C-alpha positions as MATLAB code, in Angstrom:
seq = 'XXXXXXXXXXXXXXXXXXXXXXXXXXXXXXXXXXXXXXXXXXXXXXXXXXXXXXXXXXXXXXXXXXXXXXXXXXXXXXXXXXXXXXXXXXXXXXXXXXXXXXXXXXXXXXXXXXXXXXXXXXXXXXXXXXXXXXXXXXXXXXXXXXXXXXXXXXXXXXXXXXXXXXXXXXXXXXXXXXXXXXXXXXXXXXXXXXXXXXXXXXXXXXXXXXXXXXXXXXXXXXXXXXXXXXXXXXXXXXXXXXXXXXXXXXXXXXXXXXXXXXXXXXXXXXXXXXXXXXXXXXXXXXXXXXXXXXXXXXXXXXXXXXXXXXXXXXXXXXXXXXXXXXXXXXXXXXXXXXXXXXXXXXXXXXXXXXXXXXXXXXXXXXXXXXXXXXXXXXXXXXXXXXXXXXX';
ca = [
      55.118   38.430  -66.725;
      52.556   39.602  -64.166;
      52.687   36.098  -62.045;
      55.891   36.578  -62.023;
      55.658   40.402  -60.416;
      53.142   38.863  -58.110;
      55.670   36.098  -57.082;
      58.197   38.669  -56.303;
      55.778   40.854  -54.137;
      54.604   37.772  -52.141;
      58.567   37.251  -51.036;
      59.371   38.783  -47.639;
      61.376   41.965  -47.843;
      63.248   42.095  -44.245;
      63.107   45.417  -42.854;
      64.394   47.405  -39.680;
      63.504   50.819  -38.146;
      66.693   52.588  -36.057;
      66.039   55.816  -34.260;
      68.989   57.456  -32.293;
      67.044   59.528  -29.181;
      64.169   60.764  -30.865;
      65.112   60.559  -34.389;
      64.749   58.046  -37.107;
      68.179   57.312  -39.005;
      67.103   54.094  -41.126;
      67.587   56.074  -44.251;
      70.787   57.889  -42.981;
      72.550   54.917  -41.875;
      71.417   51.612  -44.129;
      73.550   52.792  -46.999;
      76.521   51.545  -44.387;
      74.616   48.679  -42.483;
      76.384   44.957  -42.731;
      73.897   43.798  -40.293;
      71.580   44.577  -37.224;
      71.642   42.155  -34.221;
      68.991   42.039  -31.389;
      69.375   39.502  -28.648;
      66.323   38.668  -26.552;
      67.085   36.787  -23.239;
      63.898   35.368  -21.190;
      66.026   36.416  -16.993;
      69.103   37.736  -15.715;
      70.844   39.168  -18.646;
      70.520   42.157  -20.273;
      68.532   42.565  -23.808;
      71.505   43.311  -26.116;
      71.678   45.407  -29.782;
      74.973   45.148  -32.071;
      74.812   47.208  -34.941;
      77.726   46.445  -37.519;
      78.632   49.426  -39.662;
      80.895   49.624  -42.921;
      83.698   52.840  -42.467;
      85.557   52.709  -45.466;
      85.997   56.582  -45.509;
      86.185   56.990  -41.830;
      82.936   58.777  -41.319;
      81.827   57.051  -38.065;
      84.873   57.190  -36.387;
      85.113   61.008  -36.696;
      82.416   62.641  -37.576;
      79.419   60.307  -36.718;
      81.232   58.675  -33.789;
      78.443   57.861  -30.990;
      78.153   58.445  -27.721;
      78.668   56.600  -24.729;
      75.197   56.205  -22.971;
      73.244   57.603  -25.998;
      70.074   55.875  -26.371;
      68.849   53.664  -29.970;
      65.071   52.390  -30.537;
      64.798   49.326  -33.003;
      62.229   47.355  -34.760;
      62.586   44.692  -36.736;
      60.791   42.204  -39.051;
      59.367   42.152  -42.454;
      57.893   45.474  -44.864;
      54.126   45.294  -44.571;
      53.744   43.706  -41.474;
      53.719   44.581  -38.135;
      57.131   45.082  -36.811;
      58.687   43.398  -33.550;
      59.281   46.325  -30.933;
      62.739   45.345  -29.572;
      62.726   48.140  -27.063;
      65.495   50.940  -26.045;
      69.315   50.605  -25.658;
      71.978   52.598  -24.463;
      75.119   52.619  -26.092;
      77.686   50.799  -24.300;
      80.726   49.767  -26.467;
      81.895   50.797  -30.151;
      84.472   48.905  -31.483;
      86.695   49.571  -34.629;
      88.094   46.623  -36.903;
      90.401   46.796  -39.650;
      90.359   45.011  -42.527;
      88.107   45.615  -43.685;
      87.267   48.940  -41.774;
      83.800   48.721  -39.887;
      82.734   50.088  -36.775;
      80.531   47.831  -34.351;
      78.220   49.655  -31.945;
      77.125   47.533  -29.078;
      74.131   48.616  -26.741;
      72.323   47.279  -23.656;
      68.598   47.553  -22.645;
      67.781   50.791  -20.603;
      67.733   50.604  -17.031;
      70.358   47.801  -16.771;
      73.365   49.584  -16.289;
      73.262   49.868  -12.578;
      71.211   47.100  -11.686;
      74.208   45.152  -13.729;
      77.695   47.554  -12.442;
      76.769   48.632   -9.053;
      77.220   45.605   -6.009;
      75.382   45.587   -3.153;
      75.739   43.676    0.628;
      73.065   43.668    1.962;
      70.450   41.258    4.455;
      66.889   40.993    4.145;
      65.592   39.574    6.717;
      61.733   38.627    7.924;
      60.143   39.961    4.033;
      59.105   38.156    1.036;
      59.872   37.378   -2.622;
      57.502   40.517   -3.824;
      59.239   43.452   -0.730;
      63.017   42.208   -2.102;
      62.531   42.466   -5.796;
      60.074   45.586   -5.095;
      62.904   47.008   -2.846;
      65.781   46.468   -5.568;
      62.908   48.003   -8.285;
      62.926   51.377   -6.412;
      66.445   51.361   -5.554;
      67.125   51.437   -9.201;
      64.036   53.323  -10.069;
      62.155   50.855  -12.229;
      57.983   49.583  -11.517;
      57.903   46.594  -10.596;
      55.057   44.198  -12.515;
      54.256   40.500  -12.864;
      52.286   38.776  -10.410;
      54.271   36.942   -7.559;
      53.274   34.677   -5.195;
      53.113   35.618   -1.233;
      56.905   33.743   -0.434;
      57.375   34.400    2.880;
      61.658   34.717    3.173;
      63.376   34.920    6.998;
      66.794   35.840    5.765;
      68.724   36.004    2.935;
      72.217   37.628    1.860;
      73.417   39.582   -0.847;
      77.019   39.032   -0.920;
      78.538   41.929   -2.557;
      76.488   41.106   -5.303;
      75.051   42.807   -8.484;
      71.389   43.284   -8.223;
      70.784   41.350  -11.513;
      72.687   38.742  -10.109;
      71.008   38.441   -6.487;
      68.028   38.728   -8.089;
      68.586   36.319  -10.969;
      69.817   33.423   -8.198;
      66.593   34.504   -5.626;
      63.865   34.638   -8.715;
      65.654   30.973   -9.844;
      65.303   29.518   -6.384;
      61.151   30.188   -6.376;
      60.566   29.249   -9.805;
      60.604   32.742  -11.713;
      62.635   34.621  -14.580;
      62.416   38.585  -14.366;
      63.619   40.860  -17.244;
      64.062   44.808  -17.460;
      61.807   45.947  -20.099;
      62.533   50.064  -20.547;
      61.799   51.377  -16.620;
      59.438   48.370  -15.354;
      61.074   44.997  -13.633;
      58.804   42.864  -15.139;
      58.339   39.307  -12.720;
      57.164   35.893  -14.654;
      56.533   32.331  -12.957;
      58.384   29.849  -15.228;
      55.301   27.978  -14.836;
      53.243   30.052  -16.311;
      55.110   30.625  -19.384;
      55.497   26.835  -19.623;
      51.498   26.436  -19.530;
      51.480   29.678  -21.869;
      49.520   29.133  -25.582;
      52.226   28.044  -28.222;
      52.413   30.681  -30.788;
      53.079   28.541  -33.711;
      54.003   24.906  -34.811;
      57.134   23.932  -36.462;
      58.596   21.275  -38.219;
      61.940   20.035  -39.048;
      61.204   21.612  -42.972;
      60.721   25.180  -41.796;
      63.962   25.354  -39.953;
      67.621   25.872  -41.658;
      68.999   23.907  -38.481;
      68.094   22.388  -35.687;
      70.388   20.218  -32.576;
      68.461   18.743  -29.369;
      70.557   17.082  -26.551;
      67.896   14.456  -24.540;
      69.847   14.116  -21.260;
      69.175   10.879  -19.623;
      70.984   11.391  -16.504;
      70.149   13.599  -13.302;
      66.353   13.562  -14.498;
      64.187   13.299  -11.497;
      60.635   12.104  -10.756;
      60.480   13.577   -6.745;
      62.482   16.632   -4.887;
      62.715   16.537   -1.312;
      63.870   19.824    1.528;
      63.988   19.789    5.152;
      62.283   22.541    6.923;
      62.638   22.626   10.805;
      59.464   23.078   12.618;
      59.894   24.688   16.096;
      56.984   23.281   17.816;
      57.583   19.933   17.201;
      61.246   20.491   16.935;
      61.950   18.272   14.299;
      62.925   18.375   10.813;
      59.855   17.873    8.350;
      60.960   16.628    4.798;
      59.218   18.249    2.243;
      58.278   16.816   -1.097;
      57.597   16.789   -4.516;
      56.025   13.519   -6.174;
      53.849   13.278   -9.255;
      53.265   17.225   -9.253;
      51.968   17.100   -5.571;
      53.654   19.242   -2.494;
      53.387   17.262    0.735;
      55.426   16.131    4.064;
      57.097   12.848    3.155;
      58.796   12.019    6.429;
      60.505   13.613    9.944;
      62.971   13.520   12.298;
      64.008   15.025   15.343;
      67.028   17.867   14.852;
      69.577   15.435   16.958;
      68.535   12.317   14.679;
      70.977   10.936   11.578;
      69.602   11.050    8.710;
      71.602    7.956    7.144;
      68.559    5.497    7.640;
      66.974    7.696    4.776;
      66.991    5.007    1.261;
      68.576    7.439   -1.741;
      66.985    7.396   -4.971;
      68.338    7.896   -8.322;
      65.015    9.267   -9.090;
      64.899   11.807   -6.091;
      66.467   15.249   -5.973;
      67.813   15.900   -2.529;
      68.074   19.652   -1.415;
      70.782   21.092    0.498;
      69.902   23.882    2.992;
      66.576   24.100    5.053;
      63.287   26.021    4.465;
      61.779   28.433    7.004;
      58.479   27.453    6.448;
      56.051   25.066    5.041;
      55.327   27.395    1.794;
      58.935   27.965    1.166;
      59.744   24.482    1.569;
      56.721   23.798   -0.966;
      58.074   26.528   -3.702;
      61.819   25.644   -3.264;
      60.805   21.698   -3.969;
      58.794   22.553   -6.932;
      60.520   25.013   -8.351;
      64.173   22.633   -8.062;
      62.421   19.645   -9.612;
      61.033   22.050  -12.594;
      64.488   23.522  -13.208;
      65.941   20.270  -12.884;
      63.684   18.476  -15.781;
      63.238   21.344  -17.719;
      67.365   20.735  -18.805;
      65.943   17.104  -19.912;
      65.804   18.074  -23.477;
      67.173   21.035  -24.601;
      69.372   22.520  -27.788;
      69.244   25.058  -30.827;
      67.262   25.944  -33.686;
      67.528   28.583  -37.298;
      64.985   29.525  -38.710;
      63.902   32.047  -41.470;
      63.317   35.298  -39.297;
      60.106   35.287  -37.221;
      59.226   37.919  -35.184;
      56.831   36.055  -33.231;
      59.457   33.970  -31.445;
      60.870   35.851  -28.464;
      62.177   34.890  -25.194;
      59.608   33.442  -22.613;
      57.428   31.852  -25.910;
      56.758   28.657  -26.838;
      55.927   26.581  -29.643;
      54.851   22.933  -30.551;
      57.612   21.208  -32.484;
      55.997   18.172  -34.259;
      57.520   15.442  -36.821;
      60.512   14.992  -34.627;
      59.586   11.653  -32.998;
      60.426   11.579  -29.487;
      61.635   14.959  -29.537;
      58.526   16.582  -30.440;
      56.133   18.573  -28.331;
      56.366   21.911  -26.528;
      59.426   24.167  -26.130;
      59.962   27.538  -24.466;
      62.319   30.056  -25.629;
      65.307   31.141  -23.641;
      67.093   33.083  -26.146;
      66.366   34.248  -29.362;
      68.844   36.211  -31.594;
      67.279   37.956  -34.718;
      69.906   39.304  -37.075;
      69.555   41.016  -40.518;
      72.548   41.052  -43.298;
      73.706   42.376  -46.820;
      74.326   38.705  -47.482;
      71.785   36.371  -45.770;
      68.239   38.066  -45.058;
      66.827   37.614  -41.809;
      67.267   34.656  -39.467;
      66.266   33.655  -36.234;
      68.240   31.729  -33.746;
      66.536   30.114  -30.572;
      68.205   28.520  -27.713;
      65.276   26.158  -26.345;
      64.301   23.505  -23.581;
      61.123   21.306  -23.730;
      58.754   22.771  -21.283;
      57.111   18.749  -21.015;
      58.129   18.626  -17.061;
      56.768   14.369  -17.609;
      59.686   12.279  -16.636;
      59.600    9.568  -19.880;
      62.764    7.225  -18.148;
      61.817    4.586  -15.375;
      62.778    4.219  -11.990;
      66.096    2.439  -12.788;
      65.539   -0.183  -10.506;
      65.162   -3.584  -12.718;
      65.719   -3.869  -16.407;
      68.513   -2.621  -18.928;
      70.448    0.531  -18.411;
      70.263    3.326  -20.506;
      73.025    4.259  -22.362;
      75.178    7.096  -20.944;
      75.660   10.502  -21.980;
      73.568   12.788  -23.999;
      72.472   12.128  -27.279;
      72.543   14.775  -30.168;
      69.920   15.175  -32.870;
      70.135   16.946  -36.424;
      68.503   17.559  -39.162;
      69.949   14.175  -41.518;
      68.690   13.818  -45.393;
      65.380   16.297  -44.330;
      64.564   13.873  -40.846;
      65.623   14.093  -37.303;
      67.799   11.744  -35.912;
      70.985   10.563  -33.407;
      73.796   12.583  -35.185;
      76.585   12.051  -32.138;
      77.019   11.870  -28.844;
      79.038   14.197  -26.070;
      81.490   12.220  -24.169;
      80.374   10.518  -20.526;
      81.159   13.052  -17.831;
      82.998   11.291  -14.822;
      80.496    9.930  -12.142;
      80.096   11.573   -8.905;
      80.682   10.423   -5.682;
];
């Protein structure tokens, strides 16, 4: 009788902790509760929090009907441990269903709404990475933090744009991901997240699911962008090969550039760069992007706190798929009927380009492979259709 009691205790007992403004309604409102949703996203979208209520006798759509802009706190996890602090959201949609009658009360991360609603056009011209996103901070009165690099930026447009949205493409473009976390703007370099310590190891037989796509096209070993230097006045070609920056060619601004061999392994840049180090952080930060979609796909697990956006992990026993992913998503969600899960949307953060140079030997196959979990081991479980090749 007593290893059973100590059985039970040992079994995780999901918990969450709601406060609306400054008070705590857990014990007011879990007697209603179907299930608490919290949405982490890594850049350019807002940290979301769904609460799904039962109403069978109407309560909060009368009398405990919330308001518009009123602010929840949540934390999540397991009783006895420490709790993941998801952070403060304003209420921004409630939603009524019927049947069965429950209320759904959707809120955004503070200090999103009018960095998301409000659009801007505006130039910046002669500045850098660090002035623009520090000018947008202030604007909507949020400290900016993170470390970024000195970018130097001549001119750039925001086209009637929302600030997350400007600031989402710029922060792509140079290799970061930015996130509002309460008032602060908080800046990341992708690559250092990539590089950042896994926080735990997993393997196909802790997960409930798991589906990778291994892309095999547009995977690319080199990137290459003009930039137009006005002493010389030519056009410098900057590139990427082999995780090195350097000038890989030139021409003069009247010259064709249709003498220039294409490569299936080289990622060619539209535009121009306005200076060497732009040139250098635009190259990198395209080819990074660009391999970083090589492998890719989604995972459930049993609800771990630990795994947030911007994390990463070591996934091992998967064969070729194994080795070191970073999270972009990750959706924790507590039910009446199913506990606690996790859901992670994930790409491998292993930039090494594993296909050849294409030039001699058999083709690959086409299209992208999906994996599964198959009889408790990874393997092919389909494959999406061939998209039509470009031109």
């Amino acid at each position: 009788m007593d290893a059973m009691s100590n059985a039970q205790a040992k079994v995780p007992h999901p918990v969450f902790q709601l406060a609306y403004g400054q008070h705590s309604i857990t014990s007011d409102i879990s007697p209603y509760v179907l299930s608490v949703t919290y949405t982490d996203y890594l850049s350019g979208q807002s940290d979301e929090l769904e609460v799904e209520l039962e109403d069978s006798d109407g309560r909060w759509i009368r009398a405990w009907y919330p308001g518009h802009g009123d602010q929840l706190t949540l934390k999540i996890g397991y009783a006895g441990e420490p709790l993941l602090p998801c952070g403060g959201f304003e209420i921004d949609e409630i939603e009524f269903a019927f049947p069965p009658t429950t209320v759904s009360i959707r809120a955004l991360a503070t200090g999103v709404k009018k960095l998301v609603r409000s659009r801007v056009g505006r130039a910046y011209e002669n500045t850098t990475l660090a002035a623009i996103a520090q000018r947008i901070a202030k604007r909507n009165h949020l400290t900016l933090t993170g470390k970024v690099r000195d970018i130097r930026i001549d001119r750039v447009t925001q086209y009637q744009e929302r600030d997350v949205a400007f600031l989402t493409r710029l922060a792509r473009e140079f290799g970061y991901a930015f996130k509002i976390v309460g008032s602060k703007l908080v800046f990341s370099e992708l690559a250092d997240l990539r590089d950042g310590q896994p926080v735990m190891t997993l393997r196909p037989g802790d997960l409930i699911s798991i589906r990778l796509r291994d892309k095999i096209k547009e995977i690319y070993q080199e990137a290459k962008l003009k930039h137009h230097n006005p002493k010389t006045k030519k056009l410098v070609v900057y590139g990427v090969k082999n995780g090195e920056v350097a000038a890989t060619g030139h021409t003069t601004t009247t010259a064709k550039s249709g003498k220039n061999p294409s490569s299936s392994d080289s990622l060619k840049m539209s535009g121009r760069a306005s200076s060497r180090a732009t040139a250098q952080a635009k190259v990198q930060a395209a080819l990074d992007q660009s391999n970083l979609e090589q492998t890719a796909g989604s995972l459930t697990l049993p609800g771990t706190p630990r795994l947030v956006a911007g994390s990463t992990f070591d996934l091992v026993d998967c064969g070729k798929l194994s080795g070191r992913y970073l999270v972009e998503s990750a959706r924790h969600r507590i039910d009446r009927s199913g506990g606690y899960t996790t859901d992670l949307e994930v790409k491998r953060a292993a930039l090494a380009v594993q296909q050849g140079k294409g030039t001699a030997g058999k083709k690959p196959a086409s299209g992208l492979k999906v994996y599964g979990i198959k009889d408790n081991q990874v393997q092919v479980v389909g494959t999406t259709p061939q998209k039509g090749k470009k031109k």
